[in-house]
Coordinates of N, CA and C in Angstrom, one line a residue:
N25 N -107.8 -107.0 9.4 CA -107.4 -106.7 10.8 C -108.7 -106.6 11.6
N26 N -108.7 -107.3 12.7 CA -109.7 -107.2 13.7 C -111.1 -107.4 13.2
G27 N -111.3 -108.5 12.4 CA -112.6 -108.8 11.9 C -113.3 -109.8 12.8
A28 N -114.4 -110.3 12.3 CA -115.2 -111.3 13.0 C -115.9 -112.2 12.0
L29 N -116.1 -113.4 12.5 CA -116.7 -114.4 11.6 C -117.7 -115.3 12.5
K30 N -118.9 -115.5 12.0 CA -119.9 -116.3 12.7 C -120.2 -117.5 11.8
L31 N -120.0 -118.7 12.3 CA -120.4 -119.9 11.6 C -121.9 -120.3 12.0
K32 N -122.6 -120.8 11.1 CA -124.0 -121.0 11.3 C -124.4 -121.9 12.5
D33 N -123.7 -123.0 12.6 CA -124.0 -124.0 13.7 C -123.2 -123.9 14.9
V34 N -122.4 -122.8 15.0 CA -121.5 -122.6 16.2 C -121.9 -121.3 16.9
N35 N -122.1 -121.4 18.2 CA -122.5 -120.2 18.9 C -121.4 -119.2 19.2
T36 N -120.1 -119.8 19.3 CA -119.0 -119.0 19.5 C -118.6 -118.1 18.3
L37 N -118.4 -116.8 18.6 CA -118.0 -115.8 17.6 C -116.5 -115.9 17.4
I38 N -116.1 -116.1 16.2 CA -114.6 -116.0 15.9 C -114.3 -114.5 15.8
D39 N -113.7 -114.0 16.8 CA -113.5 -112.6 17.0 C -112.0 -112.2 16.9
K40 N -111.8 -110.9 16.7 CA -110.5 -110.3 16.6 C -109.7 -111.1 15.6
L41 N -110.3 -111.3 14.4 CA -109.7 -112.1 13.3 C -108.8 -111.3 12.5
N42 N -107.5 -111.8 12.4 CA -106.5 -111.1 11.7 C -105.9 -112.1 10.6
V43 N -105.8 -111.6 9.4 CA -105.3 -112.5 8.3 C -104.2 -111.7 7.6
D44 N -103.0 -112.2 7.5 CA -101.9 -111.6 6.7 C -101.4 -112.6 5.7
V45 N -101.8 -112.5 4.5 CA -101.4 -113.4 3.4 C -100.6 -112.6 2.3
Q46 N -99.5 -113.2 2.0 CA -98.6 -112.6 1.0 C -98.6 -113.5 -0.3
F47 N -98.8 -112.9 -1.5 CA -98.7 -113.6 -2.7 C -97.3 -113.2 -3.3
A48 N -96.4 -114.2 -3.5 CA -95.1 -114.0 -3.9 C -94.8 -114.9 -5.1
G49 N -95.3 -114.5 -6.3 CA -95.1 -115.3 -7.5 C -95.8 -116.6 -7.4
N50 N -94.9 -117.7 -7.3 CA -95.4 -119.1 -7.3 C -95.9 -119.5 -5.9
K51 N -95.6 -118.7 -4.9 CA -95.9 -119.1 -3.5 C -96.9 -118.2 -2.8
V52 N -97.8 -118.8 -2.1 CA -98.8 -118.1 -1.2 C -98.2 -118.3 0.2
I53 N -98.0 -117.2 0.9 CA -97.4 -117.3 2.2 C -98.4 -116.7 3.2
I54 N -98.9 -117.6 4.1 CA -99.8 -117.2 5.2 C -98.9 -116.8 6.4
N55 N -98.6 -115.5 6.5 CA -97.7 -115.0 7.5 C -98.4 -115.2 8.9
N56 N -99.7 -115.0 8.9 CA -100.4 -115.1 10.2 C -101.9 -115.1 10.0
I57 N -102.5 -116.0 10.7 CA -104.0 -116.0 10.8 C -104.2 -116.2 12.3
S58 N -105.0 -115.4 12.9 CA -105.2 -115.5 14.3 C -106.6 -115.0 14.7
A59 N -107.2 -115.5 15.8 CA -108.5 -115.1 16.2 C -108.7 -115.4 17.7
A60 N -109.6 -114.8 18.3 CA -110.0 -115.1 19.6 C -111.3 -116.0 19.6
L61 N -111.2 -117.1 20.4 CA -112.4 -118.0 20.5 C -112.7 -118.0 21.9
G62 N -113.8 -117.3 22.3 CA -114.1 -117.1 23.7 C -113.0 -116.5 24.5
K63 N -112.5 -117.1 25.6 CA -111.4 -116.5 26.3 C -110.0 -117.0 25.8
G64 N -110.1 -117.9 24.8 CA -108.8 -118.4 24.2 C -108.5 -117.9 22.9
S65 N -107.6 -118.5 22.2 CA -107.1 -118.0 20.9 C -106.7 -119.1 20.0
M66 N -106.6 -118.8 18.7 CA -106.1 -119.7 17.7 C -105.1 -118.9 16.8
T67 N -104.0 -119.5 16.5 CA -103.0 -118.8 15.6 C -102.5 -119.9 14.6
G68 N -102.1 -119.4 13.4 CA -101.6 -120.3 12.4 C -100.8 -119.6 11.4
N69 N -100.0 -120.4 10.6 CA -99.2 -119.9 9.5 C -98.9 -121.0 8.6
G70 N -98.3 -120.7 7.4 CA -98.0 -121.7 6.5 C -97.6 -121.2 5.1
T71 N -97.4 -122.1 4.2 CA -97.1 -121.8 2.8 C -97.7 -122.8 1.9
Y72 N -98.0 -122.3 0.7 CA -98.5 -123.2 -0.4 C -97.9 -122.7 -1.7
A73 N -97.3 -123.7 -2.4 CA -96.7 -123.4 -3.7 C -97.7 -123.8 -4.8
L74 N -98.0 -122.9 -5.8 CA -98.9 -123.1 -6.8 C -98.4 -124.2 -7.8
R75 N -97.1 -124.1 -8.1 CA -96.4 -125.2 -8.9 C -95.2 -125.6 -8.1
S76 N -95.1 -126.9 -7.8 CA -94.0 -127.4 -7.0 C -94.0 -128.9 -7.1
T77 N -92.9 -129.5 -6.6 CA -92.8 -130.9 -6.4 C -93.7 -131.3 -5.2
A78 N -94.1 -132.5 -5.2 CA -95.1 -132.9 -4.1 C -94.5 -132.8 -2.7
K79 N -93.2 -132.9 -2.6 CA -92.6 -132.9 -1.2 C -92.4 -131.5 -0.7
D80 N -92.6 -130.5 -1.6 CA -92.4 -129.1 -1.2 C -93.7 -128.2 -1.4
A81 N -94.8 -128.9 -1.6 CA -96.0 -128.1 -2.0 C -96.6 -127.2 -0.9
Y82 N -96.6 -127.7 0.3 CA -97.3 -126.9 1.3 C -96.7 -127.3 2.7
K83 N -97.1 -126.4 3.7 CA -96.7 -126.6 5.1 C -97.6 -125.7 5.9
F84 N -98.3 -126.3 6.8 CA -99.2 -125.4 7.6 C -99.1 -125.8 9.1
A85 N -99.3 -124.8 10.0 CA -99.2 -125.1 11.4 C -100.4 -124.3 12.1
L86 N -101.0 -124.9 13.1 CA -102.1 -124.2 13.8 C -102.0 -124.5 15.3
Q87 N -102.1 -123.5 16.1 CA -102.1 -123.7 17.6 C -103.4 -123.1 18.1
A88 N -104.0 -123.9 19.1 CA -105.1 -123.4 19.8 C -104.8 -123.4 21.3
K89 N -105.0 -122.3 22.0 CA -104.7 -122.1 23.4 C -106.0 -121.8 24.1
N90 N -106.6 -122.7 24.9 CA -107.8 -122.6 25.6 C -108.9 -122.0 24.7
A91 N -108.9 -122.5 23.4 CA -110.0 -122.0 22.5 C -111.3 -122.6 22.9
E92 N -112.3 -121.7 23.1 CA -113.6 -122.2 23.6 C -114.6 -122.3 22.4
I93 N -115.2 -123.5 22.3 CA -116.2 -123.7 21.2 C -117.5 -124.0 21.9
D94 N -118.6 -123.5 21.4 CA -119.9 -123.7 21.9 C -120.8 -124.0 20.8
S95 N -121.3 -125.2 20.7 CA -122.3 -125.6 19.7 C -123.2 -126.6 20.3
S96 N -124.2 -127.0 19.5 CA -125.2 -127.9 20.0 C -124.6 -129.3 20.3
I97 N -123.5 -129.7 19.6 CA -122.9 -131.0 19.8 C -121.7 -131.0 20.7
F98 N -120.9 -129.9 20.6 CA -119.7 -129.8 21.4 C -119.6 -128.5 22.1
K99 N -119.3 -128.6 23.4 CA -119.0 -127.3 24.1 C -117.8 -127.6 25.0
G100 N -116.8 -126.8 24.9 CA -115.6 -127.0 25.8 C -114.4 -126.2 25.3
R101 N -113.2 -126.5 26.0 CA -112.0 -125.8 25.7 C -111.0 -126.8 25.0
I102 N -110.3 -126.3 24.0 CA -109.4 -127.1 23.2 C -108.0 -126.4 23.3
N103 N -107.0 -127.2 23.6 CA -105.6 -126.8 23.4 C -105.0 -127.8 22.4
A104 N -104.3 -127.3 21.4 CA -103.9 -128.1 20.3 C -102.7 -127.5 19.6
D105 N -101.8 -128.4 19.1 CA -100.8 -128.1 18.1 C -100.9 -129.0 17.0
V106 N -101.2 -128.4 15.8 CA -101.5 -129.2 14.6 C -100.5 -128.8 13.5
A107 N -99.9 -129.7 12.8 CA -99.1 -129.4 11.6 C -99.4 -130.3 10.5
V108 N -99.5 -129.8 9.3 CA -99.8 -130.6 8.1 C -98.7 -130.3 7.1
S109 N -98.1 -131.4 6.6 CA -97.0 -131.2 5.6 C -97.0 -132.5 4.7
P110 N -96.3 -132.4 3.6 CA -96.2 -133.6 2.7 C -95.3 -134.7 3.4
H111 N -95.6 -135.9 3.2 CA -94.9 -137.0 3.8 C -94.7 -138.2 2.8
S112 N -93.5 -138.7 2.7 CA -93.3 -139.8 1.8 C -93.9 -141.1 2.4
Y113 N -94.5 -141.9 1.5 CA -95.0 -143.2 2.0 C -94.9 -144.2 0.8
R114 N -94.9 -145.5 1.2 CA -94.8 -146.5 0.2 C -96.2 -146.8 -0.4
V115 N -96.3 -146.7 -1.7 CA -97.6 -146.9 -2.4 C -97.8 -148.4 -2.6
N116 N -99.1 -148.8 -2.4 CA -99.5 -150.2 -2.7 C -99.1 -150.5 -4.1
R117 N -98.2 -151.5 -4.3 CA -97.7 -151.8 -5.7 C -98.8 -152.3 -6.6
R118 N -99.7 -153.1 -6.0 CA -100.8 -153.6 -6.8 C -101.7 -152.5 -7.4
A119 N -101.9 -151.4 -6.6 CA -102.8 -150.3 -7.0 C -102.2 -149.6 -8.2
V120 N -100.9 -149.5 -8.3 CA -100.3 -148.8 -9.4 C -99.7 -149.7 -10.5
G121 N -99.9 -151.0 -10.3 CA -99.4 -152.0 -11.3 C -97.9 -152.1 -11.5
S122 N -97.2 -152.0 -10.4 CA -95.7 -152.0 -10.4 C -95.2 -153.2 -9.6
E123 N -94.1 -153.7 -10.0 CA -93.4 -154.8 -9.3 C -92.3 -154.2 -8.4
K124 N -91.9 -153.0 -8.6 CA -90.9 -152.3 -7.8 C -91.6 -151.5 -6.6
E125 N -90.8 -151.2 -5.6 CA -91.2 -150.3 -4.6 C -91.5 -148.9 -5.2
V126 N -92.7 -148.4 -4.9 CA -93.1 -147.1 -5.4 C -93.4 -146.2 -4.2
Y127 N -92.8 -145.0 -4.2 CA -93.1 -144.1 -3.1 C -93.8 -142.8 -3.7
G128 N -94.6 -142.3 -2.9 CA -95.3 -141.0 -3.2 C -95.4 -140.1 -2.0
Y129 N -96.1 -139.0 -2.2 CA -96.3 -138.1 -1.1 C -97.8 -137.9 -0.8
R130 N -98.1 -137.8 0.5 CA -99.5 -137.5 0.9 C -99.4 -136.6 2.1
P131 N -100.6 -135.9 2.4 CA -100.6 -135.0 3.5 C -100.4 -135.9 4.8
F132 N -99.6 -135.3 5.7 CA -99.3 -135.9 7.0 C -99.8 -135.0 8.1
V133 N -100.7 -135.5 8.9 CA -101.2 -134.6 10.0 C -100.6 -135.1 11.3
K134 N -99.9 -134.2 12.0 CA -99.3 -134.4 13.3 C -100.0 -133.5 14.3
A135 N -100.6 -134.1 15.3 CA -101.4 -133.2 16.2 C -101.3 -133.7 17.6
A136 N -101.3 -132.8 18.6 CA -101.5 -133.1 20.0 C -102.7 -132.3 20.4
I137 N -103.8 -132.9 20.8 CA -105.0 -132.2 21.2 C -105.4 -132.6 22.6
R138 N -105.8 -131.6 23.4 CA -106.3 -131.8 24.7 C -107.6 -131.2 24.9
L139 N -108.6 -131.9 25.4 CA -109.9 -131.4 25.6 C -110.2 -131.3 27.1
D140 N -110.7 -130.1 27.5 CA -111.0 -129.8 28.9 C -112.4 -129.2 29.1
D141 N -113.0 -129.6 30.2 CA -114.4 -129.0 30.5 C -115.3 -129.2 29.3
V142 N -115.4 -130.4 28.8 CA -116.2 -130.6 27.6 C -117.5 -131.3 27.8
L143 N -118.5 -130.8 27.1 CA -119.8 -131.5 27.1 C -120.1 -131.9 25.6
I144 N -120.3 -133.2 25.4 CA -120.6 -133.6 24.1 C -122.0 -134.2 24.1
N145 N -122.9 -133.8 23.2 CA -124.2 -134.2 23.1 C -124.5 -134.6 21.6
M146 N -124.2 -135.9 21.3 CA -124.5 -136.4 20.0 C -125.7 -137.3 20.0
P147 N -126.8 -136.9 19.4 CA -128.0 -137.6 19.5 C -128.0 -139.0 18.8
T148 N -127.1 -139.2 17.9 CA -127.0 -140.6 17.3 C -125.5 -140.8 17.0
V149 N -125.1 -142.0 16.7 CA -123.7 -142.3 16.3 C -123.6 -141.9 14.9
P150 N -122.7 -141.1 14.5 CA -122.6 -140.6 13.1 C -122.2 -141.8 12.2
A151 N -122.7 -141.8 11.0 CA -122.4 -142.8 10.0 C -121.3 -142.3 9.1
F152 N -120.1 -143.0 9.1 CA -119.0 -142.6 8.3 C -118.9 -143.6 7.1
G153 N -119.0 -143.0 5.9 CA -118.9 -143.9 4.7 C -117.5 -144.0 4.3
D154 N -117.2 -144.8 3.3 CA -115.9 -145.0 2.8 C -115.4 -143.7 2.1
S155 N -114.1 -143.5 2.2 CA -113.5 -142.3 1.7 C -112.3 -142.6 0.9
D156 N -112.0 -141.9 -0.1 CA -110.7 -142.1 -0.9 C -109.6 -141.3 -0.3
T157 N -109.8 -140.5 0.8 CA -108.8 -139.7 1.4 C -107.7 -140.6 1.9
N158 N -106.4 -140.2 1.7 CA -105.3 -141.0 2.1 C -104.3 -140.0 2.8
M159 N -104.4 -139.8 4.1 CA -103.6 -138.9 4.8 C -102.8 -139.7 5.9
G160 N -101.6 -139.4 6.1 CA -100.8 -140.0 7.2 C -101.3 -139.3 8.5
L161 N -101.3 -140.1 9.6 CA -101.7 -139.6 10.9 C -100.7 -139.9 12.0
D162 N -100.6 -138.9 12.9 CA -99.9 -139.1 14.1 C -100.6 -138.1 15.1
V163 N -101.7 -138.5 15.6 CA -102.6 -137.7 16.4 C -102.8 -138.2 17.8
T164 N -102.5 -137.4 18.8 CA -102.7 -137.8 20.2 C -103.9 -136.9 20.7
V165 N -104.9 -137.6 21.3 CA -106.0 -136.9 22.0 C -106.0 -137.2 23.4
T166 N -105.9 -136.2 24.3 CA -105.9 -136.4 25.7 C -107.1 -135.8 26.3
L167 N -107.8 -136.6 27.1 CA -109.0 -136.1 27.8 C -108.7 -135.5 29.1
G168 N -108.9 -134.2 29.3 CA -108.6 -133.6 30.6 C -109.8 -133.8 31.5
P169 N -109.8 -133.0 32.6 CA -110.9 -133.2 33.6 C -112.2 -132.7 33.0
K170 N -113.3 -133.3 33.5 CA -114.6 -132.9 33.2 C -115.0 -133.1 31.7
V171 N -114.7 -134.2 31.2 CA -115.2 -134.6 29.9 C -116.5 -135.4 30.0
H172 N -117.6 -134.8 29.6 CA -118.9 -135.3 29.9 C -119.7 -135.6 28.6
L173 N -120.1 -136.9 28.4 CA -121.0 -137.2 27.3 C -122.4 -137.2 27.9
Y174 N -123.3 -136.4 27.3 CA -124.7 -136.4 27.8 C -125.7 -136.2 26.7
N175 N -126.6 -137.0 26.7 CA -127.8 -136.9 25.9 C -129.0 -137.5 26.7
K176 N -130.0 -136.7 26.9 CA -131.0 -137.1 27.9 C -131.8 -138.4 27.5
Y177 N -131.7 -138.8 26.2 CA -132.3 -140.0 25.8 C -131.4 -141.2 25.7
L178 N -130.1 -141.0 25.7 CA -129.1 -142.1 25.4 C -128.1 -142.3 26.5
Y179 N -127.4 -141.3 27.0 CA -126.3 -141.6 27.9 C -126.0 -140.4 28.7
N180 N -125.3 -140.7 29.8 CA -124.8 -139.7 30.7 C -123.5 -140.3 31.4
M181 N -122.3 -139.9 30.8 CA -121.1 -140.6 31.2 C -120.0 -139.5 31.3
W182 N -119.1 -139.7 32.3 CA -117.9 -138.9 32.5 C -116.7 -139.8 32.0
L183 N -115.8 -139.2 31.2 CA -114.8 -139.9 30.6 C -113.4 -139.4 31.0
K184 N -112.4 -140.3 30.9 CA -111.0 -139.9 31.1 C -110.1 -140.8 30.3
G185 N -108.9 -140.4 30.1 CA -108.0 -141.2 29.3 C -107.4 -140.5 28.1
G186 N -107.1 -141.3 27.1 CA -106.6 -140.7 25.8 C -106.3 -141.7 24.8
L187 N -106.1 -141.2 23.6 CA -105.9 -142.1 22.4 C -104.7 -141.6 21.6
H188 N -104.1 -142.5 20.9 CA -103.1 -142.1 19.8 C -103.6 -142.8 18.6
I189 N -103.7 -142.0 17.5 CA -104.2 -142.6 16.2 C -103.1 -142.4 15.2
G190 N -102.5 -143.5 14.7 CA -101.4 -143.5 13.8 C -101.9 -144.1 12.5
G191 N -100.9 -144.4 11.6 CA -101.2 -145.0 10.3 C -101.7 -144.0 9.4
S192 N -102.8 -144.2 8.8 CA -103.4 -143.3 7.8 C -104.9 -143.3 7.9
T193 N -105.5 -142.4 7.1 CA -107.0 -142.4 7.1 C -107.6 -143.7 6.5
R194 N -106.8 -144.4 5.7 CA -107.2 -145.6 5.2 C -107.0 -146.8 6.1
Y195 N -105.8 -146.8 6.8 CA -105.4 -147.9 7.6 C -105.0 -147.3 9.0
K196 N -106.0 -147.1 9.8 CA -105.8 -146.4 11.1 C -105.3 -147.4 12.2
I197 N -104.4 -147.0 13.0 CA -103.9 -147.8 14.1 C -104.2 -146.9 15.4
A198 N -105.1 -147.4 16.2 CA -105.5 -146.6 17.4 C -105.0 -147.4 18.6
T199 N -104.4 -146.7 19.6 CA -104.0 -147.2 20.8 C -104.4 -146.3 22.0
G200 N -104.5 -146.8 23.1 CA -104.8 -146.0 24.3 C -106.1 -146.5 25.0
T201 N -106.6 -145.7 26.0 CA -107.7 -146.2 26.8 C -108.6 -145.0 27.1
V202 N -109.9 -145.2 26.9 CA -110.9 -144.2 27.4 C -111.8 -144.9 28.3
E203 N -111.9 -144.4 29.5 CA -112.7 -145.1 30.6 C -113.8 -144.2 31.1
S204 N -114.8 -144.9 31.6 CA -115.9 -144.2 32.3 C -116.1 -144.9 33.6
T205 N -116.0 -144.2 34.7 CA -116.2 -144.8 36.0 C -117.5 -144.5 36.7
E206 N -118.3 -143.7 36.0 CA -119.6 -143.4 36.5 C -120.5 -143.0 35.4
G207 N -121.8 -143.2 35.5 CA -122.7 -142.8 34.5 C -123.8 -143.8 34.2
T208 N -124.6 -143.5 33.2 CA -125.7 -144.3 32.8 C -125.8 -144.4 31.3
V209 N -126.4 -145.5 30.8 CA -126.7 -145.6 29.4 C -128.2 -146.1 29.3
T210 N -128.9 -145.4 28.4 CA -130.3 -145.8 28.2 C -130.6 -146.5 26.9
Y211 N -131.2 -147.7 27.0 CA -131.5 -148.4 25.8 C -132.9 -149.0 25.9
L212 N -133.7 -148.6 24.9 CA -135.1 -149.0 24.9 C -135.8 -148.6 26.2
R213 N -135.6 -147.4 26.6 CA -136.1 -146.8 27.8 C -135.7 -147.5 29.1
T214 N -134.7 -148.3 29.0 CA -134.2 -149.0 30.2 C -132.9 -148.3 30.6
I215 N -132.7 -147.9 31.8 CA -131.5 -147.2 32.2 C -130.5 -148.2 32.9
F216 N -129.3 -148.3 32.3 CA -128.3 -149.1 32.8 C -127.2 -148.3 33.5
K217 N -126.9 -148.6 34.8 CA -125.9 -147.8 35.5 C -124.5 -148.4 35.2
L218 N -123.6 -147.5 35.0 CA -122.2 -148.0 34.7 C -121.4 -147.9 36.0
N219 N -120.7 -149.0 36.3 CA -119.7 -149.1 37.3 C -118.3 -148.8 36.7
K220 N -118.1 -149.4 35.6 CA -116.8 -149.2 34.9 C -117.0 -149.6 33.4
A221 N -116.5 -148.8 32.5 CA -116.7 -149.1 31.1 C -115.4 -148.7 30.4

């Protein structure tokens, strides 16, 4: 009750931290996990079965309301509803050596995320390697007002729009538009002014 947590690379203190977890034989029940993040908050709950069929193994939900994050890469407010649960999907028949339709269960992430008053300062484009992760996705990201990409050596852009990412972490399907109507990009010490991007 009323704890606090500080992450090394995040300036925001996770404050007023409350955790209520119940162990009930085969099941772990997260009745409540909540915390204050700046002037906003985060709450969550869920269940996890230690022994279970794949379709009933876990269920988690997380809500962020004006949660404020301050770090060297990201500073801003997040509103989000995120749910993770098992989801049936058709397995690649060649991967399992079967001629029949094969179905399995994988984590499915459903999320609606809104970013407001955001400053992102990424000094380089991150390199993402291949991953064996296979999660279903239904993620919507909406850019609210004042979403600013800024790095004094690379770019200074204001963004608007939004994306929907479906499919899975292996086969992503992204739709939507992200636009910049003003700003600059610097390449080899030459500054390019953006009219529309």
